[in-house]
């Protein structure tokens, strides 16, 4: 019987399976279930996963409300689905994801539920709202820095800081996975964080594009800056300057490089220009950021004939190959039926596209998320009564 295999042989067999097969492994027999959760095995599996990532890329991608692990090959350009991550998105449709420390914070399509999910070990943690979730809510996942050797206390940030029906709304709440409780945070930044710009988690903190708070209806007239929410102190740092002059409606997107530095993509809206520029930071923390010279600058007009939309254009970079992968939809007149598409852009006119499939849900834009597998255990608590029958 397979359950009678020696431990070293069983480890070798399991380590060769893709991450997306771990759920099936745990259902095979008790001994394999125990082995797959063993610290030495998970450490080895993560090491091998990271070694594979050095040869290529593995990213998490949301397409048509489903979340997939994708393998990216830049030598012979291709992006292939490795599989759905465990079985979470078989239970619910996901409308947004936010990555931090190997964990994904997922927002359900109906915007009534949040779940923190470790795709590597299959753990989930459903989070009940303090009061209720709202359509204008923004979310982020970060962690509190204690000591180098203490477990990280992961926190979910929920906020609204925007103009809604002429009225400025400012609400901030934090959920601690350690204490299993929400609390209201008394912060009121002098900036507006537009609802369509995505945030990014880096080293436990979250970064957001924002513009100066001005009287309505001029609320979006200010120059864009970067704001960092320090998850440990539960406060915003000073405004951090970007390497360009951006304004409301410009396409600006954040990504991370090796989970150490920020990368920012910028395209000016209107003005008859299609120039795309990307910078990578040389240093970043809640109180300051410095930028290297332009990493990549490309005129996209002869390549795509359209601008990436301000609420799309998620991306990642390969520093060594000096290549950028941006995902969005087609909008060219030559392709009247929109498709989800990956655009692979490099120097000296290098340009490739990878078709990611048709668009069945017009309100679900493709989203790419950096991902590094992690054995981080999610602190558990008794699920709320209305979620006890949701499988994990």
CSV table of C-alpha atoms in Angstrom, one decimal:
chain,number,residue,atom,x,y,z
A,1,UNK,CA,0.0,0.0,0.0
A,2,UNK,CA,1.2,3.5,-0.7
A,3,UNK,CA,0.8,4.3,3.0
A,4,UNK,CA,3.5,1.7,3.8
A,5,UNK,CA,6.2,3.5,1.7
A,6,UNK,CA,9.3,4.5,3.7
A,7,UNK,CA,9.3,8.1,4.7
A,8,UNK,CA,12.2,9.2,2.5
A,9,UNK,CA,10.6,7.7,-0.6
A,10,UNK,CA,7.2,9.2,0.3
A,11,UNK,CA,8.9,12.6,0.7
A,12,UNK,CA,10.6,12.2,-2.7
A,13,UNK,CA,7.3,11.3,-4.4
A,14,UNK,CA,5.3,14.1,-2.8
A,15,UNK,CA,8.0,16.7,-3.5
A,16,UNK,CA,7.7,16.1,-7.2
A,17,UNK,CA,4.0,16.9,-7.2
A,18,UNK,CA,2.7,20.3,-8.2
A,19,UNK,CA,1.4,22.6,-5.4
A,20,UNK,CA,-2.1,22.3,-6.8
A,21,UNK,CA,-2.1,18.5,-6.1
A,22,UNK,CA,-1.5,18.8,-2.3
A,23,UNK,CA,-5.2,18.8,-1.4
A,24,UNK,CA,-5.6,15.4,-3.2
A,25,UNK,CA,-2.4,14.2,-1.4
A,26,UNK,CA,-3.9,15.0,2.0
A,27,UNK,CA,-7.1,13.0,1.2
A,28,UNK,CA,-5.1,9.9,0.1
A,29,UNK,CA,-4.2,8.6,3.5
A,30,UNK,CA,-3.5,9.8,7.1
A,31,UNK,CA,0.2,9.3,6.9
A,32,UNK,CA,0.5,11.4,3.7
A,33,UNK,CA,-1.7,14.0,5.2
A,34,UNK,CA,0.6,14.2,8.2
A,35,UNK,CA,3.7,14.2,6.1
A,36,UNK,CA,2.5,17.0,3.8
A,37,UNK,CA,2.1,19.2,6.8
A,38,UNK,CA,5.5,18.4,8.4
A,39,UNK,CA,7.8,21.3,8.7
A,40,UNK,CA,10.8,19.6,7.1
A,41,UNK,CA,8.8,18.5,4.1
A,42,UNK,CA,7.2,21.9,3.6
A,43,UNK,CA,10.6,23.6,3.9
A,44,UNK,CA,12.0,21.3,1.2
A,45,UNK,CA,9.0,21.7,-1.1
A,46,UNK,CA,9.2,25.5,-0.8
A,47,UNK,CA,12.9,25.4,-1.5
A,48,UNK,CA,12.3,23.4,-4.7
A,49,UNK,CA,9.4,25.7,-5.7
A,50,UNK,CA,11.6,28.7,-5.4
A,51,UNK,CA,14.4,27.0,-7.4
A,52,UNK,CA,11.8,26.4,-10.1
A,53,UNK,CA,10.9,30.1,-10.0
A,54,UNK,CA,14.5,31.0,-10.7
A,55,UNK,CA,14.3,29.2,-14.0
A,56,UNK,CA,11.0,30.8,-14.8
A,57,UNK,CA,8.2,32.5,-13.0
A,58,UNK,CA,5.2,31.4,-11.1
A,59,UNK,CA,2.5,34.0,-10.6
A,60,UNK,CA,-1.1,34.0,-9.4
A,61,UNK,CA,-3.6,35.3,-11.9
A,62,UNK,CA,-7.3,36.0,-11.6
A,63,UNK,CA,-9.3,35.5,-14.7
A,64,UNK,CA,-13.1,35.4,-15.0
A,65,UNK,CA,-13.5,35.3,-11.1
A,66,UNK,CA,-11.2,32.3,-10.8
A,67,UNK,CA,-7.7,32.2,-9.4
A,68,UNK,CA,-5.0,30.2,-11.1
A,69,UNK,CA,-1.3,29.4,-10.6
A,70,UNK,CA,0.5,30.3,-13.8
A,71,UNK,CA,3.9,29.3,-15.2
A,72,UNK,CA,5.6,32.0,-17.2
A,73,UNK,CA,8.3,31.2,-19.7
A,74,UNK,CA,10.0,34.3,-21.2
A,75,UNK,CA,12.5,32.5,-23.4
A,76,UNK,CA,9.9,30.9,-25.5
A,77,UNK,CA,7.0,33.2,-24.5
A,78,UNK,CA,4.2,31.3,-23.0
A,79,UNK,CA,1.9,31.5,-20.0
A,80,UNK,CA,0.3,28.2,-18.9
A,81,UNK,CA,-2.1,27.3,-16.2
A,82,UNK,CA,-0.6,25.0,-13.7
A,83,UNK,CA,-4.0,24.6,-12.1
A,84,UNK,CA,-6.5,26.1,-9.8
A,85,UNK,CA,-5.1,26.7,-6.3
A,86,UNK,CA,-6.5,24.1,-4.0
A,87,UNK,CA,-10.3,24.3,-4.2
A,88,UNK,CA,-11.2,27.7,-2.8
A,89,UNK,CA,-12.5,29.2,-6.1
A,90,UNK,CA,-14.6,26.1,-6.6
A,91,UNK,CA,-16.6,27.2,-3.6
A,92,UNK,CA,-16.9,30.9,-4.4
A,93,UNK,CA,-16.1,33.4,-7.2
A,94,UNK,CA,-13.2,35.8,-6.3
A,95,UNK,CA,-13.3,39.4,-7.4
A,96,UNK,CA,-10.0,40.7,-6.0
A,97,UNK,CA,-6.8,39.3,-4.5
A,98,UNK,CA,-4.0,40.8,-2.4
A,99,UNK,CA,-0.7,39.0,-1.8
A,100,UNK,CA,1.5,39.2,1.3
A,101,UNK,CA,4.0,36.8,2.8
A,102,UNK,CA,2.8,33.8,0.7
A,103,UNK,CA,-0.8,34.4,1.7
A,104,UNK,CA,-3.7,35.7,-0.4
A,105,UNK,CA,-6.4,38.0,0.9
A,106,UNK,CA,-9.4,37.2,-1.3
A,107,UNK,CA,-12.6,39.3,-1.8
A,108,UNK,CA,-15.6,37.3,-2.9
A,109,UNK,CA,-17.6,38.4,-6.0
A,110,UNK,CA,-20.6,39.4,-3.9
A,111,UNK,CA,-18.3,41.6,-1.7
A,112,UNK,CA,-19.8,40.1,1.4
A,113,UNK,CA,-16.9,37.9,2.5
A,114,UNK,CA,-13.2,38.0,3.0
A,115,UNK,CA,-10.9,35.0,3.3
A,116,UNK,CA,-7.1,34.7,4.0
A,117,UNK,CA,-5.8,31.8,2.1
A,118,UNK,CA,-2.4,29.9,1.9
A,119,UNK,CA,-2.5,28.2,-1.4
A,120,UNK,CA,0.6,26.1,-0.5
A,121,UNK,CA,-0.8,24.3,2.5
A,122,UNK,CA,-4.5,24.8,1.7
A,123,UNK,CA,-5.4,26.7,4.9
A,124,UNK,CA,-8.1,29.3,4.9
A,125,UNK,CA,-9.5,31.7,7.4
A,126,UNK,CA,-12.9,33.4,6.7
A,127,UNK,CA,-13.2,36.8,8.3
A,128,UNK,CA,-16.6,38.1,9.6
A,129,UNK,CA,-17.0,41.9,9.3
A,130,UNK,CA,-17.2,44.0,12.4
A,131,UNK,CA,-20.4,45.5,11.1
A,132,UNK,CA,-20.8,44.9,7.3
A,133,UNK,CA,-18.7,45.0,4.2
A,134,UNK,CA,-19.5,47.7,1.6
A,135,UNK,CA,-19.1,48.0,-2.2
A,136,UNK,CA,-16.6,50.9,-1.8
A,137,UNK,CA,-14.3,49.1,0.7
A,138,UNK,CA,-10.6,48.7,0.0
A,139,UNK,CA,-8.6,45.9,1.5
A,140,UNK,CA,-5.0,45.0,2.2
A,141,UNK,CA,-3.0,42.3,3.9
A,142,UNK,CA,0.1,43.0,5.9
A,143,UNK,CA,1.9,41.9,9.1
A,144,UNK,CA,3.1,43.4,12.3
A,145,UNK,CA,6.8,43.2,12.8
A,146,UNK,CA,7.7,41.9,16.3
A,147,UNK,CA,11.1,40.2,16.6
A,148,UNK,CA,13.1,38.3,14.0
A,149,UNK,CA,12.1,35.0,15.5
A,150,UNK,CA,8.6,35.6,16.7
A,151,UNK,CA,5.6,34.6,14.5
A,152,UNK,CA,4.1,37.3,12.4
A,153,UNK,CA,0.8,38.8,13.3
A,154,UNK,CA,-1.0,39.2,10.0
A,155,UNK,CA,-3.6,42.0,9.8
A,156,UNK,CA,-6.3,42.8,7.3
A,157,UNK,CA,-6.8,46.5,6.6
A,158,UNK,CA,-10.3,47.7,5.5
A,159,UNK,CA,-10.8,51.3,4.6
A,160,UNK,CA,-12.7,53.9,2.6
A,161,UNK,CA,-11.1,57.3,1.9
A,162,UNK,CA,-12.8,58.8,-1.1
A,163,UNK,CA,-15.6,61.1,-2.2
A,164,UNK,CA,-18.9,59.3,-2.4
A,165,UNK,CA,-21.9,61.3,-3.7
A,166,UNK,CA,-20.2,64.6,-3.0
A,167,UNK,CA,-19.5,63.6,0.7
A,168,UNK,CA,-15.9,62.7,1.8
A,169,UNK,CA,-16.0,59.3,3.5
A,170,UNK,CA,-13.0,58.2,5.7
A,171,UNK,CA,-13.2,54.9,7.6
A,172,UNK,CA,-10.3,52.7,8.7
A,173,UNK,CA,-10.5,49.3,10.5
A,174,UNK,CA,-8.0,46.6,11.2
A,175,UNK,CA,-8.5,42.9,11.8
A,176,UNK,CA,-5.8,41.0,13.7
A,177,UNK,CA,-5.6,37.3,13.0
A,178,UNK,CA,-3.9,36.9,16.4
A,179,UNK,CA,-6.7,38.5,18.4
A,180,UNK,CA,-9.5,37.5,16.1
A,181,UNK,CA,-11.0,41.0,16.4
A,182,UNK,CA,-11.6,44.2,14.4
A,183,UNK,CA,-10.8,47.6,15.8
A,184,UNK,CA,-11.4,51.1,14.4
A,185,UNK,CA,-8.2,53.0,13.6
A,186,UNK,CA,-8.2,56.8,14.0
A,187,UNK,CA,-6.4,58.0,10.9
A,188,UNK,CA,-7.4,60.7,8.5
A,189,UNK,CA,-4.8,61.2,5.8
A,190,UNK,CA,-4.6,64.5,4.0
A,191,UNK,CA,-4.9,62.6,0.7
A,192,UNK,CA,-7.5,60.8,-1.3
A,193,UNK,CA,-6.9,57.1,-2.2
A,194,UNK,CA,-8.8,56.6,-5.4
A,195,UNK,CA,-10.8,53.4,-5.5
A,196,UNK,CA,-9.5,52.1,-8.8
A,197,UNK,CA,-5.8,52.2,-7.9
A,198,UNK,CA,-4.5,48.9,-6.4
A,199,UNK,CA,-2.3,48.8,-3.4
A,200,UNK,CA,0.7,46.5,-2.8
A,201,UNK,CA,2.2,44.8,0.2
A,202,UNK,CA,5.9,44.9,0.7
A,203,UNK,CA,7.8,43.7,3.8
A,204,UNK,CA,4.6,43.7,5.7
A,205,UNK,CA,3.5,47.2,4.9
A,206,UNK,CA,1.1,48.4,2.3
A,207,UNK,CA,1.6,51.1,-0.4
A,208,UNK,CA,-1.1,53.1,-2.2
A,209,UNK,CA,-1.3,55.8,-4.8
A,210,UNK,CA,-3.0,59.0,-3.5
A,211,UNK,CA,-3.6,62.6,-4.4
A,212,UNK,CA,-3.9,65.7,-2.4
A,213,UNK,CA,-7.2,66.3,-0.6
A,214,UNK,CA,-8.9,69.3,-2.2
A,215,UNK,CA,-12.4,70.6,-2.0
A,216,UNK,CA,-15.1,68.8,-4.0
A,217,UNK,CA,-15.4,68.8,-7.1
A,218,UNK,CA,-11.7,69.3,-7.4
A,219,UNK,CA,-10.9,66.3,-5.3
A,220,UNK,CA,-8.8,64.6,-7.8
A,221,UNK,CA,-6.8,67.6,-9.1
A,222,UNK,CA,-3.7,67.0,-7.0
A,223,UNK,CA,-0.4,65.4,-8.0
A,224,UNK,CA,-0.2,61.6,-7.3
A,225,UNK,CA,2.1,60.5,-4.4
A,226,UNK,CA,2.7,57.2,-2.7
A,227,UNK,CA,1.4,56.6,0.8
A,228,UNK,CA,2.7,53.8,3.0
A,229,UNK,CA,0.5,52.3,5.8
A,230,UNK,CA,2.8,51.0,8.5
A,231,UNK,CA,1.0,47.8,9.7
A,232,UNK,CA,3.0,47.7,12.9
A,233,UNK,CA,2.3,51.2,14.1
A,234,UNK,CA,-1.1,51.3,12.3
A,235,UNK,CA,-0.4,54.7,10.8
A,236,UNK,CA,0.5,56.4,7.6
A,237,UNK,CA,4.0,57.7,6.9
A,238,UNK,CA,4.7,60.9,5.0
A,239,UNK,CA,3.8,61.2,1.3
A,240,UNK,CA,6.5,59.6,-0.8
A,241,UNK,CA,7.3,61.2,-4.1
A,242,UNK,CA,7.1,59.3,-7.4
A,243,UNK,CA,9.6,59.5,-10.2
A,244,UNK,CA,7.0,61.2,-12.5
A,245,UNK,CA,4.3,63.8,-12.4
A,246,UNK,CA,1.0,61.8,-12.4
A,247,UNK,CA,-2.6,62.9,-12.0
A,248,UNK,CA,-6.0,61.4,-11.6
A,249,UNK,CA,-6.8,59.1,-14.5
A,250,UNK,CA,-3.2,58.3,-15.4
A,251,UNK,CA,-2.3,54.6,-15.5
A,252,UNK,CA,-0.1,53.8,-12.5
A,253,UNK,CA,0.4,50.4,-11.1
A,254,UNK,CA,2.7,48.9,-8.4
A,255,UNK,CA,4.6,45.6,-8.4
A,256,UNK,CA,7.3,44.1,-6.3
A,257,UNK,CA,10.8,43.0,-7.2
A,258,UNK,CA,12.2,40.0,-5.3
A,259,UNK,CA,9.9,41.1,-2.4
A,260,UNK,CA,12.5,43.7,-1.7
A,261,UNK,CA,11.8,46.7,-3.9
A,262,UNK,CA,8.9,48.5,-5.5
A,263,UNK,CA,8.4,48.8,-9.2
A,264,UNK,CA,6.0,51.3,-10.7
A,265,UNK,CA,4.4,51.5,-14.2
A,266,UNK,CA,3.3,54.8,-15.6
A,267,UNK,CA,1.3,55.8,-18.7
A,268,UNK,CA,0.0,59.4,-19.1
A,269,UNK,CA,-3.7,59.5,-20.0
A,270,UNK,CA,-4.7,61.6,-23.1
A,271,UNK,CA,-2.1,64.1,-24.5
A,272,UNK,CA,-1.6,61.9,-27.6
A,273,UNK,CA,1.2,59.9,-26.0
A,274,UNK,CA,1.5,56.1,-25.6
A,275,UNK,CA,4.8,56.1,-23.8
A,276,UNK,CA,5.1,53.5,-21.0
A,277,UNK,CA,7.8,53.9,-18.4
A,278,UNK,CA,8.8,51.7,-15.5
A,279,UNK,CA,11.0,52.5,-12.5
A,280,UNK,CA,12.4,50.3,-9.7
A,281,UNK,CA,13.2,51.7,-6.3
A,282,UNK,CA,16.7,51.5,-4.8
A,283,UNK,CA,15.4,51.9,-1.3
A,284,UNK,CA,12.0,51.9,0.3
A,285,UNK,CA,10.5,52.1,3.7
A,286,UNK,CA,7.4,53.8,5.3
A,287,UNK,CA,9.3,57.1,5.6
A,288,UNK,CA,11.2,57.3,2.4
A,289,UNK,CA,11.8,56.0,-1.1
A,290,UNK,CA,14.5,56.6,-3.7
A,291,UNK,CA,14.3,55.5,-7.4
A,292,UNK,CA,16.8,54.2,-9.9
A,293,UNK,CA,16.8,55.6,-13.4
A,294,UNK,CA,14.1,54.5,-15.8
A,295,UNK,CA,14.2,50.7,-16.0
A,296,UNK,CA,12.2,50.5,-19.3
A,297,UNK,CA,10.7,53.1,-21.6
A,298,UNK,CA,8.6,52.0,-24.6
A,299,UNK,CA,6.3,53.8,-27.1
A,300,UNK,CA,3.2,51.5,-27.1
A,301,UNK,CA,1.4,53.1,-30.1
A,302,UNK,CA,3.0,50.9,-32.8
A,303,UNK,CA,2.7,47.8,-30.5
A,304,UNK,CA,-0.9,47.9,-29.2
A,305,UNK,CA,-2.5,51.1,-30.4
A,306,UNK,CA,-4.1,51.8,-27.1
A,307,UNK,CA,-3.3,52.8,-23.5
A,308,UNK,CA,-3.6,50.5,-20.6
A,309,UNK,CA,-6.6,51.5,-18.5
A,310,UNK,CA,-6.0,53.2,-15.2
A,311,UNK,CA,-7.7,50.4,-13.3
A,312,UNK,CA,-5.8,47.6,-15.1
A,313,UNK,CA,-2.3,47.0,-16.3
A,314,UNK,CA,-1.0,44.8,-13.4
A,315,UNK,CA,2.5,43.6,-14.2
A,316,UNK,CA,5.8,42.0,-13.1
A,317,UNK,CA,9.4,42.6,-14.2
A,318,UNK,CA,12.4,40.4,-15.0
A,319,UNK,CA,15.4,42.5,-14.1
A,320,UNK,CA,17.9,40.3,-15.8
A,321,UNK,CA,16.2,40.0,-19.1
A,322,UNK,CA,14.9,43.6,-18.8
A,323,UNK,CA,11.4,42.4,-19.8
A,324,UNK,CA,8.0,43.4,-18.4
A,325,UNK,CA,4.8,41.4,-18.5
A,326,UNK,CA,1.6,43.4,-18.4
A,327,UNK,CA,-1.9,41.9,-18.4
A,328,UNK,CA,-5.0,43.7,-19.7
A,329,UNK,CA,-7.6,43.2,-22.4
A,330,UNK,CA,-7.4,43.8,-26.1
A,331,UNK,CA,-9.1,47.0,-27.2
A,332,UNK,CA,-7.8,47.3,-30.8
A,333,UNK,CA,-10.2,47.7,-33.6
A,334,UNK,CA,-8.7,44.7,-35.3
A,335,UNK,CA,-10.0,42.6,-32.4
A,336,UNK,CA,-13.6,43.6,-31.9
A,337,UNK,CA,-14.2,40.7,-29.4
A,338,UNK,CA,-12.2,41.5,-26.3
A,339,UNK,CA,-9.6,38.9,-25.0
A,340,UNK,CA,-7.6,38.7,-21.8
A,341,UNK,CA,-4.1,39.2,-22.9
A,342,UNK,CA,-0.5,39.2,-21.6
A,343,UNK,CA,1.8,41.7,-23.2
A,344,UNK,CA,5.5,40.9,-23.0
A,345,UNK,CA,7.6,44.1,-23.5
A,346,UNK,CA,11.3,44.6,-23.7
A,347,UNK,CA,14.0,46.8,-25.2
A,348,UNK,CA,14.7,47.4,-28.9
A,349,UNK,CA,11.2,46.7,-30.0
A,350,UNK,CA,10.8,43.3,-28.4
A,351,UNK,CA,7.1,42.6,-28.1
A,352,UNK,CA,5.1,39.4,-27.7
A,353,UNK,CA,1.6,38.6,-26.8
A,354,UNK,CA,0.0,35.6,-25.1
A,355,UNK,CA,-3.7,35.0,-25.4
A,356,UNK,CA,-5.2,34.2,-21.9
A,357,UNK,CA,-8.7,33.5,-23.1
A,358,UNK,CA,-12.0,35.2,-24.0
A,359,UNK,CA,-13.9,37.6,-21.8
A,360,UNK,CA,-17.1,36.1,-20.4
A,361,UNK,CA,-17.6,38.6,-17.5
A,362,UNK,CA,-17.3,42.2,-18.7
A,363,UNK,CA,-16.8,43.5,-15.1
A,364,UNK,CA,-14.0,41.1,-14.2
A,365,UNK,CA,-10.7,42.5,-15.3
A,366,UNK,CA,-7.6,40.2,-15.4
A,367,UNK,CA,-5.3,40.6,-12.4
A,368,UNK,CA,-1.7,39.4,-12.0
A,369,UNK,CA,-0.2,39.0,-8.6
A,370,UNK,CA,3.4,38.1,-7.5
A,371,UNK,CA,3.5,34.9,-5.5
A,372,UNK,CA,6.1,33.1,-3.5
A,373,UNK,CA,5.0,29.8,-1.8
A,374,UNK,CA,5.2,29.9,2.0
A,375,UNK,CA,4.6,27.5,4.9
A,376,UNK,CA,3.2,30.3,7.1
A,377,UNK,CA,0.4,28.9,9.3
A,378,UNK,CA,-2.7,31.0,9.5
A,379,UNK,CA,-4.0,31.5,13.0
A,380,UNK,CA,-7.3,29.9,13.3
A,381,UNK,CA,-10.5,30.8,15.2
A,382,UNK,CA,-13.9,29.3,15.4
A,383,UNK,CA,-15.7,30.2,12.2
A,384,UNK,CA,-18.9,32.3,12.4
A,385,UNK,CA,-22.2,30.5,12.4
A,386,UNK,CA,-23.1,31.5,8.9
A,387,UNK,CA,-19.8,30.1,7.5
A,388,UNK,CA,-19.5,26.8,9.3
A,389,UNK,CA,-20.6,24.8,6.3
A,390,UNK,CA,-18.0,26.4,3.9
A,391,UNK,CA,-15.3,23.8,3.1
A,392,UNK,CA,-11.7,24.8,3.4
